[in-house]
Short mmCIF file of C-alpha atoms and ligand atoms in Angstrom, two decimals:
data_model
loop_
_atom_site.label_atom_id
_atom_site.label_comp_id
_atom_site.label_asym_id
_atom_site.label_seq_id
_atom_site.Cartn_x
_atom_site.Cartn_y
_atom_site.Cartn_z
CA UNK A 1 2.83 -6.31 -6.34
CA UNK A 2 5.64 -4.94 -3.65
CA UNK A 3 7.42 -8.01 -2.31
CA UNK A 4 9.72 -8.11 0.28
CA UNK A 5 12.80 -7.13 -0.90
CA UNK A 6 10.76 -3.84 -2.66
CA UNK A 7 9.57 -3.73 1.29
CA UNK A 8 13.21 -3.76 2.72
CA UNK A 9 14.52 -1.37 0.08
CA UNK A 10 11.78 0.95 0.94
CA UNK A 11 12.97 0.87 4.69
CA UNK A 12 16.71 1.26 4.17
CA UNK A 13 16.15 4.03 2.27
CA UNK A 14 13.31 5.72 4.58
CA UNK A 15 14.83 5.00 8.17
CA UNK A 16 18.21 6.80 7.82
CA UNK A 17 16.12 10.10 6.75
CA UNK A 18 13.45 10.06 9.19
CA UNK A 19 14.48 7.95 12.23
CA UNK A 20 15.34 10.63 15.68
CA UNK A 21 13.55 13.25 13.80
CA UNK A 22 10.33 14.66 15.37
CA UNK A 23 6.89 14.70 13.68
CA UNK A 24 4.82 18.23 12.84
CA UNK A 25 2.07 18.65 11.29
CA UNK A 26 0.23 15.21 9.72
CA UNK A 27 -2.43 15.12 7.56
CA UNK A 28 -4.50 12.80 6.59
CA UNK A 29 -5.76 13.45 2.72
CA UNK A 30 -7.93 10.58 1.82
CA UNK A 31 -8.72 7.81 4.84
CA UNK A 32 -9.96 5.28 2.43
CA UNK A 33 -7.51 2.35 2.38
CA UNK A 34 -8.01 -1.67 2.99
CA UNK A 35 -8.73 -0.07 6.88
CA UNK A 36 -9.06 3.38 7.59
CA UNK A 37 -6.32 5.43 8.22
CA UNK A 38 -6.77 6.29 11.74
CA UNK A 39 -8.78 10.14 11.56
CA UNK A 40 -6.28 10.81 15.13
CA UNK A 41 -3.30 9.94 13.42
CA UNK A 42 -2.12 13.52 13.89
CA UNK A 43 -2.78 13.70 18.05
CA UNK A 44 -0.96 10.56 18.18
CA UNK A 45 1.93 11.34 16.48
CA UNK A 46 2.76 15.36 16.71
CA UNK A 47 5.77 16.07 19.02
CA UNK A 48 6.97 12.68 18.77
CA UNK A 49 10.51 11.35 17.93
CA UNK A 50 10.63 8.47 15.48
CA UNK A 51 12.88 5.77 17.12
CA UNK A 52 12.79 3.12 14.40
CA UNK A 53 11.15 1.56 10.94
CA UNK A 54 11.49 -2.24 11.64
CA UNK A 55 10.49 -4.37 8.97
CA UNK A 56 8.36 -7.87 10.14
CA UNK A 57 7.51 -9.70 6.80
CA UNK A 58 5.96 -6.79 4.32
CA UNK A 59 4.82 -4.58 6.94
CA UNK A 60 6.76 -1.47 7.65
CA UNK A 61 6.60 -0.36 11.42
CA UNK A 62 7.11 2.64 12.44
CA UNK A 63 8.19 3.24 16.16
CA UNK A 64 7.11 6.30 18.50
CA UNK A 65 7.41 6.11 21.91
CA UNK A 66 3.66 5.92 22.54
CA UNK A 67 2.97 3.39 19.97
CA UNK A 68 3.86 1.54 16.52
CA UNK A 69 2.29 2.91 12.93
CA UNK A 70 2.25 -0.25 11.29
CA UNK A 71 2.51 -0.24 7.16
CA UNK A 72 1.66 -2.38 4.46
CA UNK A 73 1.80 -1.71 0.71
CA UNK A 74 -0.70 -3.43 -0.55
CA UNK A 75 -0.96 -4.00 -4.49
CA UNK A 76 0.23 -0.61 -5.61
CA UNK A 77 1.48 1.47 -2.17
CA UNK A 78 4.55 3.18 -2.28
CA UNK A 79 6.11 5.66 0.25
CA UNK A 80 8.62 8.76 -0.25
CA UNK A 81 10.23 11.23 1.48
CA UNK A 82 10.11 14.80 -0.04
CA UNK A 83 9.93 18.80 1.20
CA UNK A 84 6.43 19.46 2.39
CA UNK A 85 5.91 22.10 -0.77
CA UNK A 86 6.63 19.63 -3.46
CA UNK A 87 3.12 19.20 -5.04
CA UNK A 88 0.92 16.73 -4.03
CA UNK A 89 0.26 13.59 -6.68
CA UNK A 90 -3.21 12.09 -6.79
CA UNK A 91 -3.68 9.16 -4.54
CA UNK A 92 -1.25 10.39 -1.95
CA UNK A 93 -3.44 9.44 1.22
CA UNK A 94 -1.15 10.39 3.77
CA UNK A 95 1.62 13.68 4.84
CA UNK A 96 3.45 13.49 7.81
CA UNK A 97 6.17 16.03 8.25
CA UNK A 98 9.27 15.01 9.96
CA UNK A 99 11.47 17.79 11.24
CA UNK A 100 11.37 21.29 9.53
CA UNK A 101 12.37 20.36 6.31
CA UNK A 102 11.41 16.58 5.29
CA UNK A 103 7.75 15.51 4.81
CA UNK A 104 6.48 11.32 4.53
CA UNK A 105 4.18 10.29 2.04
CA UNK A 106 1.68 6.93 1.80
CA UNK A 107 0.83 6.89 -2.16
CA UNK A 108 -1.63 4.07 -2.88
CA UNK A 109 -3.95 4.33 -6.12
CA UNK A 110 -5.51 0.76 -5.72
CA UNK A 111 -5.59 1.19 -1.80
CA UNK A 112 -5.30 -2.21 -0.92
CA UNK A 113 -2.57 -0.87 1.52
CA UNK A 114 -3.01 0.39 5.07
CA UNK A 115 -1.51 2.20 7.82
CA UNK A 116 -2.31 0.79 11.65
CA UNK A 117 -1.69 2.23 15.10
CA UNK A 118 -0.95 -0.22 17.58
CA UNK A 119 0.01 0.87 21.71
CA UNK A 120 0.61 -3.04 22.12
CA UNK A 121 3.70 -4.80 20.80
CA UNK A 122 4.01 -4.95 17.09
CA UNK A 123 4.56 -8.50 17.04
CA UNK A 124 1.51 -9.34 18.98
CA UNK A 125 -0.91 -7.40 16.87
CA UNK A 126 -2.92 -9.78 15.05
CA UNK A 127 -1.36 -10.22 11.55
CA UNK A 128 1.68 -10.38 12.71
CA UNK A 129 1.71 -12.88 15.42
CA UNK A 130 1.28 -15.98 13.15
CA UNK A 131 4.04 -15.08 11.25
CA UNK A 132 6.51 -17.68 10.43
CA UNK A 133 10.32 -16.70 10.77
CA UNK A 134 11.99 -14.49 8.58
CA UNK A 135 13.55 -16.05 5.46
CA UNK A 136 17.06 -13.97 6.49
CA UNK A 137 17.28 -14.73 9.66
CA UNK A 138 18.78 -17.50 11.72
CA UNK A 139 15.53 -19.45 12.51
CA UNK A 140 15.27 -19.88 9.35
CA UNK A 141 17.29 -22.86 7.95
CA UNK A 142 16.68 -26.22 6.37
CA UNK A 143 15.75 -28.19 9.66
CA UNK A 144 13.06 -25.54 9.97
CA UNK A 145 11.74 -26.59 6.43
CA UNK A 146 11.96 -30.38 7.49
CA UNK A 147 10.47 -30.21 10.47
CA UNK A 148 7.41 -28.06 9.54
CA UNK A 149 7.18 -30.09 6.25
CA UNK A 150 7.06 -33.53 7.98
CA UNK A 151 4.12 -35.17 7.25
CA UNK A 152 3.00 -33.00 4.68
CA UNK A 153 1.61 -33.77 1.24
CA UNK A 154 1.59 -30.29 0.35
CA UNK A 155 3.54 -29.15 -3.21
CA UNK A 156 6.68 -27.80 -1.91
CA UNK A 157 6.00 -24.11 -3.97
CA UNK A 158 2.72 -23.57 -2.05
CA UNK A 159 4.80 -24.77 0.73
CA UNK A 160 7.12 -21.91 0.52
CA UNK A 161 4.77 -19.51 -0.48
CA UNK A 162 2.75 -20.01 3.16
CA UNK A 163 3.27 -17.06 5.13
CA UNK A 164 3.28 -19.05 8.37
CA UNK A 165 5.81 -21.78 6.94
CA UNK A 166 8.52 -18.48 6.38
CA UNK A 167 7.11 -15.38 5.32
CA UNK A 168 7.83 -13.18 2.40
CA UNK A 169 9.02 -15.35 -0.33
CA UNK A 170 6.66 -14.46 -2.91
CA UNK A 171 5.71 -15.85 -6.26
CA UNK A 172 8.81 -15.14 -8.02
CA UNK A 173 11.47 -16.44 -5.45
CA UNK A 174 9.95 -19.17 -4.61
CA UNK A 175 10.00 -20.20 -8.74
CA UNK A 176 13.60 -18.94 -8.56
CA UNK A 177 15.15 -20.43 -5.13
CA UNK A 178 13.36 -24.19 -6.23
CA UNK A 179 15.21 -23.56 -9.34
CA UNK A 180 18.93 -23.15 -8.07
CA UNK A 181 18.07 -25.80 -5.50
CA UNK A 182 17.36 -28.31 -8.11
CA UNK A 183 13.68 -29.11 -6.72
CA UNK A 184 10.74 -29.44 -8.69
CA UNK A 185 7.73 -27.22 -7.56
CA UNK A 186 5.06 -30.31 -7.22
CA UNK A 187 7.12 -32.31 -5.46
CA UNK A 188 5.38 -33.72 -2.19
CA UNK A 189 7.20 -31.01 0.75
CA UNK A 190 6.83 -34.44 3.21
CA UNK A 191 8.92 -36.44 0.25
CA UNK A 192 12.29 -34.34 0.47
CA UNK A 193 15.11 -34.86 2.18
CA UNK A 194 16.71 -32.65 5.09
CA UNK A 195 19.85 -32.12 2.36
CA UNK A 196 17.86 -30.53 -0.28
CA UNK A 197 15.97 -28.80 2.20
CA UNK A 198 19.39 -26.92 3.72
CA UNK A 199 20.30 -25.74 0.26
CA UNK A 200 16.60 -24.62 -0.25
CA UNK A 201 16.80 -22.65 2.37
CA UNK A 202 20.14 -20.99 1.21
CA UNK A 203 18.96 -20.30 -1.96
CA UNK A 204 15.72 -18.76 -0.64
CA UNK A 205 18.38 -16.34 1.45
CA UNK A 206 20.19 -15.57 -1.73
CA UNK A 207 17.66 -15.07 -4.27
CA UNK A 208 16.46 -12.95 -1.63
CA UNK A 209 19.31 -10.89 -0.39
CA UNK A 210 20.31 -10.31 -4.27
CA UNK A 211 17.01 -8.86 -5.05
CA UNK A 212 17.40 -6.16 -2.15
CA UNK A 213 20.51 -5.44 -3.48
CA UNK A 214 19.50 -4.73 -6.91
CA UNK A 215 16.23 -3.21 -5.41
CA UNK A 216 18.52 -0.70 -4.01
CA UNK A 217 19.70 1.00 -7.24
CA UNK A 218 16.75 0.45 -9.86
CA UNK A 219 13.34 0.51 -7.43
CA UNK A 220 10.88 2.16 -10.17
CA UNK A 221 7.65 1.38 -11.64
CA UNK A 222 8.05 -0.98 -14.20
CA UNK A 223 6.23 -4.05 -13.61
CA UNK A 224 6.39 -7.19 -16.33
CA UNK A 225 3.21 -8.84 -17.92
CA UNK A 226 2.02 -10.54 -15.00
CA UNK A 227 2.13 -7.58 -12.86
CA UNK A 228 5.36 -8.36 -10.55
CA UNK A 229 8.12 -5.75 -9.99
CA UNK A 230 10.61 -6.40 -12.73
CA UNK A 231 13.74 -4.86 -11.08
CA UNK A 232 15.18 -8.27 -10.97
CA UNK A 233 14.12 -8.94 -14.46
CA UNK A 234 17.86 -9.67 -15.54
CA UNK A 235 18.76 -12.36 -13.34
CA UNK A 236 15.45 -14.62 -13.79
CA UNK A 237 16.66 -18.25 -14.55
CA UNK A 238 12.89 -19.63 -14.89
CA UNK A 239 10.32 -17.19 -13.73
CA UNK A 240 7.96 -15.63 -17.00
CA UNK A 241 10.50 -17.77 -19.43
CA UNK A 242 8.23 -20.85 -20.39
CA UNK A 243 9.80 -22.30 -23.80
CA UNK A 244 13.06 -20.58 -23.33
CA UNK A 245 16.34 -22.32 -22.90
CA UNK A 246 17.46 -23.46 -19.49
CA UNK A 247 20.82 -21.47 -18.31
CA UNK A 248 22.18 -24.93 -17.19
CA UNK A 249 21.12 -27.56 -19.30
CA UNK A 250 19.58 -25.88 -22.43
CA UNK A 251 15.99 -27.88 -22.65
CA UNK A 252 12.69 -25.68 -22.71
CA UNK A 253 11.53 -24.53 -19.73
CA UNK A 254 7.79 -25.83 -18.23
CA UNK A 255 4.97 -23.85 -16.78
CA UNK A 256 2.08 -25.81 -14.77
CA UNK A 257 -0.24 -23.82 -12.48
CA UNK A 258 0.14 -24.76 -8.69
CA UNK A 259 -2.13 -23.32 -6.41
CA UNK A 260 -3.79 -21.28 -8.52
CA UNK A 261 0.21 -19.55 -9.23
CA UNK A 262 2.49 -20.16 -12.30
CA UNK A 263 4.92 -22.10 -11.72
CA UNK A 264 7.94 -22.44 -13.93
CA UNK A 265 10.80 -25.27 -14.02
CA UNK A 266 13.26 -27.41 -15.79
CA UNK A 267 12.14 -30.98 -16.10
CA UNK A 268 15.82 -31.53 -16.39
CA UNK A 269 17.35 -30.01 -13.56
CA UNK A 270 14.78 -30.01 -11.09
CA UNK A 271 13.38 -33.26 -9.79
ZN1 ZN B 301 17.74 -27.37 -17.08
#
Protein backbone atom coordinates (compact mmCIF):
# COMPACT_ATOMS: atom_id res chain seq x y z
CA UNK A 1 0.00 0.00 0.00
CA UNK A 2 1.52 3.35 -0.96
CA UNK A 3 2.07 5.24 2.28
CA UNK A 4 2.52 8.97 2.78
CA UNK A 5 6.28 8.97 1.99
CA UNK A 6 5.63 7.18 -1.30
CA UNK A 7 2.85 9.60 -2.21
CA UNK A 8 5.05 12.59 -1.37
CA UNK A 9 7.90 11.07 -3.40
CA UNK A 10 5.50 10.69 -6.32
CA UNK A 11 4.47 14.34 -5.96
CA UNK A 12 8.07 15.51 -5.93
CA UNK A 13 8.77 13.44 -9.03
CA UNK A 14 5.78 14.72 -11.00
CA UNK A 15 5.63 18.38 -10.00
CA UNK A 16 8.78 19.69 -11.75
CA UNK A 17 7.90 17.81 -14.95
CA UNK A 18 4.25 18.83 -15.26
CA UNK A 19 3.68 22.13 -13.44
CA UNK A 20 2.97 24.99 -15.86
CA UNK A 21 2.39 22.62 -18.80
CA UNK A 22 -0.79 22.68 -20.86
CA UNK A 23 -2.97 19.59 -21.20
CA UNK A 24 -3.29 18.15 -24.69
CA UNK A 25 -4.85 14.82 -25.48
CA UNK A 26 -6.70 13.03 -22.67
CA UNK A 27 -7.80 9.43 -22.89
CA UNK A 28 -9.70 7.40 -20.29
CA UNK A 29 -8.67 3.86 -21.21
CA UNK A 30 -10.57 2.15 -18.41
CA UNK A 31 -12.78 4.25 -16.08
CA UNK A 32 -13.27 1.41 -13.60
CA UNK A 33 -11.51 2.50 -10.42
CA UNK A 34 -12.85 2.70 -6.85
CA UNK A 35 -15.14 5.36 -8.25
CA UNK A 36 -15.47 5.75 -12.02
CA UNK A 37 -13.13 8.22 -13.68
CA UNK A 38 -15.24 11.16 -15.00
CA UNK A 39 -15.98 10.40 -18.65
CA UNK A 40 -15.73 14.10 -19.51
CA UNK A 41 -12.17 14.37 -18.12
CA UNK A 42 -10.90 15.38 -21.56
CA UNK A 43 -13.27 18.31 -21.97
CA UNK A 44 -12.54 19.44 -18.40
CA UNK A 45 -8.76 19.45 -18.79
CA UNK A 46 -7.90 20.02 -22.44
CA UNK A 47 -6.12 23.32 -22.98
CA UNK A 48 -5.75 24.00 -19.25
CA UNK A 49 -2.38 24.57 -17.59
CA UNK A 50 -1.47 22.67 -14.47
CA UNK A 51 -0.91 25.25 -11.73
CA UNK A 52 0.45 22.99 -8.98
CA UNK A 53 0.51 19.50 -7.56
CA UNK A 54 -0.12 19.55 -3.82
CA UNK A 55 -0.53 16.74 -1.34
CA UNK A 56 -3.04 16.43 1.50
CA UNK A 57 -2.71 13.19 3.52
CA UNK A 58 -2.37 10.54 0.81
CA UNK A 59 -4.31 12.53 -1.79
CA UNK A 60 -2.53 14.31 -4.63
CA UNK A 61 -4.23 17.50 -5.77
CA UNK A 62 -3.67 18.46 -9.41
CA UNK A 63 -4.77 22.09 -9.47
CA UNK A 64 -6.10 23.70 -12.64
CA UNK A 65 -7.76 27.09 -13.12
CA UNK A 66 -11.21 25.48 -13.38
CA UNK A 67 -10.95 22.88 -10.61
CA UNK A 68 -8.84 20.17 -9.02
CA UNK A 69 -8.21 16.56 -9.95
CA UNK A 70 -8.01 14.63 -6.66
CA UNK A 71 -5.96 11.45 -7.05
CA UNK A 72 -5.45 8.56 -4.66
CA UNK A 73 -3.23 5.52 -5.25
CA UNK A 74 -5.41 3.09 -3.28
CA UNK A 75 -3.66 -0.28 -2.76
CA UNK A 76 -1.64 -0.62 -5.93
CA UNK A 77 -1.89 2.62 -7.91
CA UNK A 78 1.10 4.32 -9.46
CA UNK A 79 1.70 7.33 -11.67
CA UNK A 80 4.38 7.98 -14.19
CA UNK A 81 5.43 10.44 -16.82
CA UNK A 82 6.70 9.12 -20.14
CA UNK A 83 6.85 9.95 -23.84
CA UNK A 84 3.42 9.74 -25.54
CA UNK A 85 4.80 7.03 -27.82
CA UNK A 86 5.71 4.72 -24.92
CA UNK A 87 3.77 1.44 -25.13
CA UNK A 88 0.74 1.24 -22.85
CA UNK A 89 0.79 -1.30 -20.07
CA UNK A 90 -2.04 -3.50 -18.91
CA UNK A 91 -3.94 -1.66 -16.13
CA UNK A 92 -3.07 1.81 -17.44
CA UNK A 93 -6.39 3.57 -16.77
CA UNK A 94 -5.83 7.17 -17.81
CA UNK A 95 -3.35 9.03 -20.03
CA UNK A 96 -3.08 12.81 -19.99
CA UNK A 97 -0.79 14.60 -22.42
CA UNK A 98 1.19 17.59 -21.09
CA UNK A 99 2.77 19.82 -23.69
CA UNK A 100 3.97 17.96 -26.77
CA UNK A 101 6.56 15.70 -25.21
CA UNK A 102 5.16 14.29 -22.00
CA UNK A 103 2.33 12.08 -20.97
CA UNK A 104 1.02 11.31 -17.49
CA UNK A 105 -0.28 7.79 -16.90
CA UNK A 106 -2.30 6.41 -14.03
CA UNK A 107 -1.80 2.68 -13.52
CA UNK A 108 -3.74 0.55 -11.02
CA UNK A 109 -4.06 -3.27 -11.23
CA UNK A 110 -6.28 -3.65 -8.17
CA UNK A 111 -8.42 -0.56 -8.91
CA UNK A 112 -8.80 0.71 -5.33
CA UNK A 113 -7.38 4.08 -6.31
CA UNK A 114 -9.34 6.90 -7.91
CA UNK A 115 -9.33 10.19 -9.80
CA UNK A 116 -12.09 12.62 -8.81
CA UNK A 117 -12.86 16.04 -10.20
CA UNK A 118 -14.02 18.95 -8.04
CA UNK A 119 -14.69 22.58 -8.83
CA UNK A 120 -14.91 23.47 -5.12
CA UNK A 121 -11.79 24.16 -3.04
CA UNK A 122 -10.33 20.65 -2.79
CA UNK A 123 -9.75 20.95 0.96
CA UNK A 124 -13.53 21.18 1.43
CA UNK A 125 -14.22 17.97 -0.48
CA UNK A 126 -16.05 15.46 1.77
CA UNK A 127 -13.08 13.09 1.64
CA UNK A 128 -10.66 15.76 2.85
CA UNK A 129 -12.60 18.09 5.10
CA UNK A 130 -12.46 16.00 8.28
CA UNK A 131 -8.78 15.06 8.09
CA UNK A 132 -6.45 15.85 10.98
CA UNK A 133 -3.26 17.89 10.55
CA UNK A 134 -0.32 16.93 8.35
CA UNK A 135 2.37 15.11 10.38
CA UNK A 136 5.15 17.22 8.86
CA UNK A 137 3.27 20.50 9.36
CA UNK A 138 3.56 22.93 12.26
CA UNK A 139 0.06 22.22 13.54
CA UNK A 140 1.15 18.72 14.49
CA UNK A 141 3.12 18.65 17.73
CA UNK A 142 3.07 17.18 21.21
CA UNK A 143 0.44 19.53 22.52
CA UNK A 144 -1.91 18.70 19.62
CA UNK A 145 -1.52 15.00 20.54
CA UNK A 146 -1.97 15.64 24.27
CA UNK A 147 -5.13 17.75 23.71
CA UNK A 148 -6.63 15.23 21.30
CA UNK A 149 -5.84 12.26 23.56
CA UNK A 150 -7.18 13.75 26.79
CA UNK A 151 -9.52 11.30 28.53
CA UNK A 152 -9.31 8.68 25.80
CA UNK A 153 -8.85 4.98 26.59
CA UNK A 154 -7.84 3.94 23.06
CA UNK A 155 -4.32 2.47 22.78
CA UNK A 156 -1.74 4.97 21.55
CA UNK A 157 -0.91 3.08 18.35
CA UNK A 158 -4.41 2.99 16.80
CA UNK A 159 -4.84 6.54 18.10
CA UNK A 160 -1.78 7.64 16.14
CA UNK A 161 -3.06 5.87 13.02
CA UNK A 162 -6.45 7.64 13.17
CA UNK A 163 -6.69 10.12 10.27
CA UNK A 164 -8.70 12.53 12.39
CA UNK A 165 -5.82 12.72 14.91
CA UNK A 166 -3.05 13.07 12.31
CA UNK A 167 -2.98 11.94 8.71
CA UNK A 168 -0.62 9.56 6.97
CA UNK A 169 0.92 7.64 9.88
CA UNK A 170 0.65 4.09 8.52
CA UNK A 171 1.38 0.89 10.41
CA UNK A 172 5.13 0.77 9.76
CA UNK A 173 5.67 4.39 10.78
CA UNK A 174 3.49 4.13 13.91
CA UNK A 175 5.49 1.11 15.11
CA UNK A 176 8.84 2.76 14.43
CA UNK A 177 7.96 6.14 15.92
CA UNK A 178 6.63 4.54 19.12
CA UNK A 179 9.86 2.54 19.48
CA UNK A 180 11.99 5.63 19.03
CA UNK A 181 9.87 7.50 21.55
CA UNK A 182 10.03 4.61 24.06
CA UNK A 183 6.24 4.29 24.27
CA UNK A 184 4.55 0.89 24.28
CA UNK A 185 1.92 0.60 21.50
CA UNK A 186 -0.77 -0.67 23.89
CA UNK A 187 -0.49 2.21 26.38
CA UNK A 188 -3.76 4.12 26.84
CA UNK A 189 -3.57 7.40 24.91
CA UNK A 190 -5.21 9.36 27.74
CA UNK A 191 -2.46 8.32 30.21
CA UNK A 192 0.63 9.60 28.42
CA UNK A 193 2.54 12.53 29.91
CA UNK A 194 2.96 15.68 27.83
CA UNK A 195 6.76 15.40 27.56
CA UNK A 196 6.33 11.95 26.04
CA UNK A 197 3.85 13.33 23.49
CA UNK A 198 6.42 15.96 22.52
CA UNK A 199 8.98 13.24 21.92
CA UNK A 200 6.51 11.12 19.94
CA UNK A 201 5.53 14.00 17.64
CA UNK A 202 9.22 14.62 16.89
CA UNK A 203 9.85 10.93 16.15
CA UNK A 204 6.80 10.73 13.84
CA UNK A 205 8.23 13.65 11.87
CA UNK A 206 11.71 12.10 11.81
CA UNK A 207 10.60 8.66 10.67
CA UNK A 208 8.45 10.08 7.86
CA UNK A 209 11.06 12.60 6.74
CA UNK A 210 13.71 9.87 6.55
CA UNK A 211 11.40 7.63 4.53
CA UNK A 212 10.65 10.46 2.09
CA UNK A 213 14.37 11.06 1.70
CA UNK A 214 14.98 7.37 0.98
CA UNK A 215 11.95 7.14 -1.31
CA UNK A 216 13.52 9.60 -3.70
CA UNK A 217 16.24 7.19 -4.68
CA UNK A 218 14.79 3.72 -4.13
CA UNK A 219 11.09 3.85 -5.02
CA UNK A 220 10.19 0.57 -6.68
CA UNK A 221 7.68 -2.27 -6.67
CA UNK A 222 9.24 -4.39 -3.94
CA UNK A 223 6.86 -5.43 -1.15
CA UNK A 224 7.78 -7.17 2.09
CA UNK A 225 6.08 -10.30 3.48
CA UNK A 226 3.14 -8.30 4.87
CA UNK A 227 2.51 -6.73 1.46
CA UNK A 228 3.75 -3.35 2.68
CA UNK A 229 6.37 -1.21 0.95
CA UNK A 230 9.90 -2.34 1.59
CA UNK A 231 11.96 0.69 0.68
CA UNK A 232 12.41 1.68 4.30
CA UNK A 233 13.30 -1.86 5.34
CA UNK A 234 17.00 -1.25 5.98
CA UNK A 235 16.27 1.16 8.81
CA UNK A 236 13.37 -0.58 10.53
CA UNK A 237 14.07 -1.16 14.22
CA UNK A 238 10.97 -3.13 15.24
CA UNK A 239 8.57 -3.55 12.31
CA UNK A 240 8.50 -7.17 11.05
CA UNK A 241 11.30 -8.10 13.49
CA UNK A 242 9.52 -10.41 15.94
CA UNK A 243 12.04 -12.48 17.97
CA UNK A 244 15.04 -10.57 16.65
CA UNK A 245 17.29 -8.64 19.05
CA UNK A 246 16.41 -5.04 19.90
CA UNK A 247 19.04 -2.67 18.53
CA UNK A 248 19.08 -0.79 21.85
CA UNK A 249 19.05 -3.52 24.55
CA UNK A 250 19.48 -6.84 22.71
CA UNK A 251 16.24 -8.34 24.07
CA UNK A 252 13.73 -9.97 21.68
CA UNK A 253 11.24 -7.82 19.80
CA UNK A 254 7.65 -8.86 20.51
CA UNK A 255 4.61 -8.86 18.26
CA UNK A 256 0.98 -8.35 19.25
CA UNK A 257 -2.19 -7.34 17.45
CA UNK A 258 -3.84 -4.01 18.20
CA UNK A 259 -6.87 -2.78 16.31
CA UNK A 260 -6.34 -5.68 13.86
CA UNK A 261 -2.87 -4.43 12.91
CA UNK A 262 0.45 -6.03 13.82
CA UNK A 263 2.36 -4.20 16.53
CA UNK A 264 6.04 -4.71 17.17
CA UNK A 265 7.80 -3.43 20.25
CA UNK A 266 10.62 -3.97 22.71
CA UNK A 267 9.15 -4.74 26.16
CA UNK A 268 12.30 -3.40 27.87
CA UNK A 269 12.73 -0.17 25.94
CA UNK A 270 9.06 0.77 25.62
CA UNK A 271 6.74 1.33 28.54
ZN1 LIG B 1 15.05 -2.85 23.71
